[in-house]
Short mmCIF file of C-alpha atoms in Angstrom, two decimals:
data_model
loop_
_atom_site.label_atom_id
_atom_site.label_comp_id
_atom_site.label_asym_id
_atom_site.label_seq_id
_atom_site.Cartn_x
_atom_site.Cartn_y
_atom_site.Cartn_z
CA UNK A 2 -5.94 -5.74 -7.02
CA UNK A 3 -7.48 -4.79 -3.72
CA UNK A 4 -9.76 -7.09 -1.88
CA UNK A 5 -11.36 -7.84 1.43
CA UNK A 6 -10.02 -10.59 3.66
CA UNK A 7 -12.64 -12.43 5.70
CA UNK A 8 -11.99 -15.56 7.76
CA UNK A 9 -8.83 -16.34 5.80
CA UNK A 10 -10.35 -15.87 2.34
CA UNK A 11 -9.63 -12.92 0.04
CA UNK A 12 -12.39 -11.45 -2.11
CA UNK A 13 -11.31 -9.15 -4.98
CA UNK A 14 -13.11 -5.81 -5.01
CA UNK A 15 -11.11 -3.44 -7.26
CA UNK A 16 -8.36 -4.09 -9.79
CA UNK A 17 -6.63 -2.81 -12.89
CA UNK A 18 -5.56 -4.88 -15.89
CA UNK A 19 -1.90 -4.11 -16.62
CA UNK A 20 -0.07 -4.30 -19.93
CA UNK A 21 2.26 -7.27 -20.39
CA UNK A 22 5.02 -7.32 -17.82
CA UNK A 23 2.61 -6.52 -15.02
CA UNK A 24 4.68 -3.75 -13.45
CA UNK A 25 2.70 -0.88 -11.96
CA UNK A 26 3.51 2.34 -10.17
CA UNK A 27 1.98 4.66 -7.60
CA UNK A 28 -0.46 6.13 -10.14
CA UNK A 29 -1.98 2.68 -10.81
CA UNK A 30 -2.05 1.85 -7.10
CA UNK A 31 -3.86 5.11 -6.33
CA UNK A 32 -6.42 4.50 -9.11
CA UNK A 33 -7.25 1.07 -7.67
CA UNK A 34 -7.44 2.48 -4.13
CA UNK A 35 -9.90 5.17 -5.26
CA UNK A 36 -12.10 2.53 -6.95
CA UNK A 37 -11.92 0.44 -3.78
CA UNK A 38 -12.93 3.44 -1.62
CA UNK A 39 -15.94 4.04 -3.89
CA UNK A 40 -17.19 0.58 -2.89
CA UNK A 41 -15.89 0.06 0.65
CA UNK A 42 -16.52 2.49 3.51
CA UNK A 43 -13.07 3.92 4.39
CA UNK A 44 -13.74 3.70 8.14
CA UNK A 45 -14.22 -0.07 7.82
CA UNK A 46 -10.63 -0.62 6.63
CA UNK A 47 -8.46 -2.10 9.36
CA UNK A 48 -5.33 -1.99 7.20
CA UNK A 49 -4.11 -2.12 3.63
CA UNK A 50 -1.56 -4.94 3.42
CA UNK A 51 0.88 -4.73 0.54
CA UNK A 52 3.94 -6.50 -0.79
CA UNK A 53 7.27 -4.75 -1.27
CA UNK A 54 6.64 -3.67 -4.87
CA UNK A 55 4.14 -1.17 -3.41
CA UNK A 56 6.85 1.00 -1.86
CA UNK A 57 6.78 4.57 -3.13
CA UNK A 58 6.59 7.95 -1.45
CA UNK A 59 3.55 9.00 -3.53
CA UNK A 60 1.63 5.81 -2.70
CA UNK A 61 2.33 5.98 1.04
CA UNK A 62 1.60 9.72 1.12
CA UNK A 63 -1.77 9.09 -0.55
CA UNK A 64 -2.64 6.39 1.98
CA UNK A 65 -1.77 8.79 4.81
CA UNK A 66 -3.82 11.62 3.24
CA UNK A 67 -6.80 9.24 3.07
CA UNK A 68 -6.22 8.24 6.73
CA UNK A 69 -5.87 4.65 5.56
CA UNK A 70 -3.81 2.44 7.88
CA UNK A 71 -1.27 0.32 6.02
CA UNK A 72 1.44 -2.29 6.44
CA UNK A 73 3.92 -2.85 3.62
CA UNK A 74 6.44 -5.65 3.57
CA UNK A 75 9.97 -4.37 2.99
CA UNK A 76 13.32 -5.98 2.30
CA UNK A 77 15.48 -6.07 5.42
CA UNK A 78 18.26 -4.08 3.72
CA UNK A 79 15.98 -1.03 3.12
CA UNK A 80 16.29 2.09 5.24
CA UNK A 81 13.50 4.22 6.70
CA UNK A 82 13.99 7.99 6.54
CA UNK A 83 13.26 9.57 9.89
CA UNK A 84 13.50 13.22 8.92
CA UNK A 85 13.83 15.45 5.86
CA UNK A 86 17.44 16.09 6.94
CA UNK A 87 18.25 12.55 5.86
CA UNK A 88 18.71 10.56 9.06
CA UNK A 89 17.52 6.98 8.62
CA UNK A 90 17.48 3.57 10.27
CA UNK A 91 17.50 0.04 8.84
CA UNK A 92 13.96 -1.28 8.40
CA UNK A 93 14.82 -4.36 10.49
CA UNK A 94 14.86 -2.07 13.57
CA UNK A 95 11.09 -1.63 13.16
CA UNK A 96 10.24 -5.34 12.88
#
């Protein structure tokens, strides 16, 4: 589900009904984002806020390609890759 937050209240705008279990992947996230962008002007988005189950390279790459600012909560034991050569830092260093 993607919605708009206004004065502390969230209003749903685009969503996808999932099969039982409720687990979704980057493909589902991208589908909902595209529906959302059909309704909401992309330049009006201040940030997409997401919980840690929304961590995937494909999802974050798609957000970047759409020039959509985002903030995704991550577990403190995760690492952030700094380069394709594999150097990384603990996510807590970015908090």
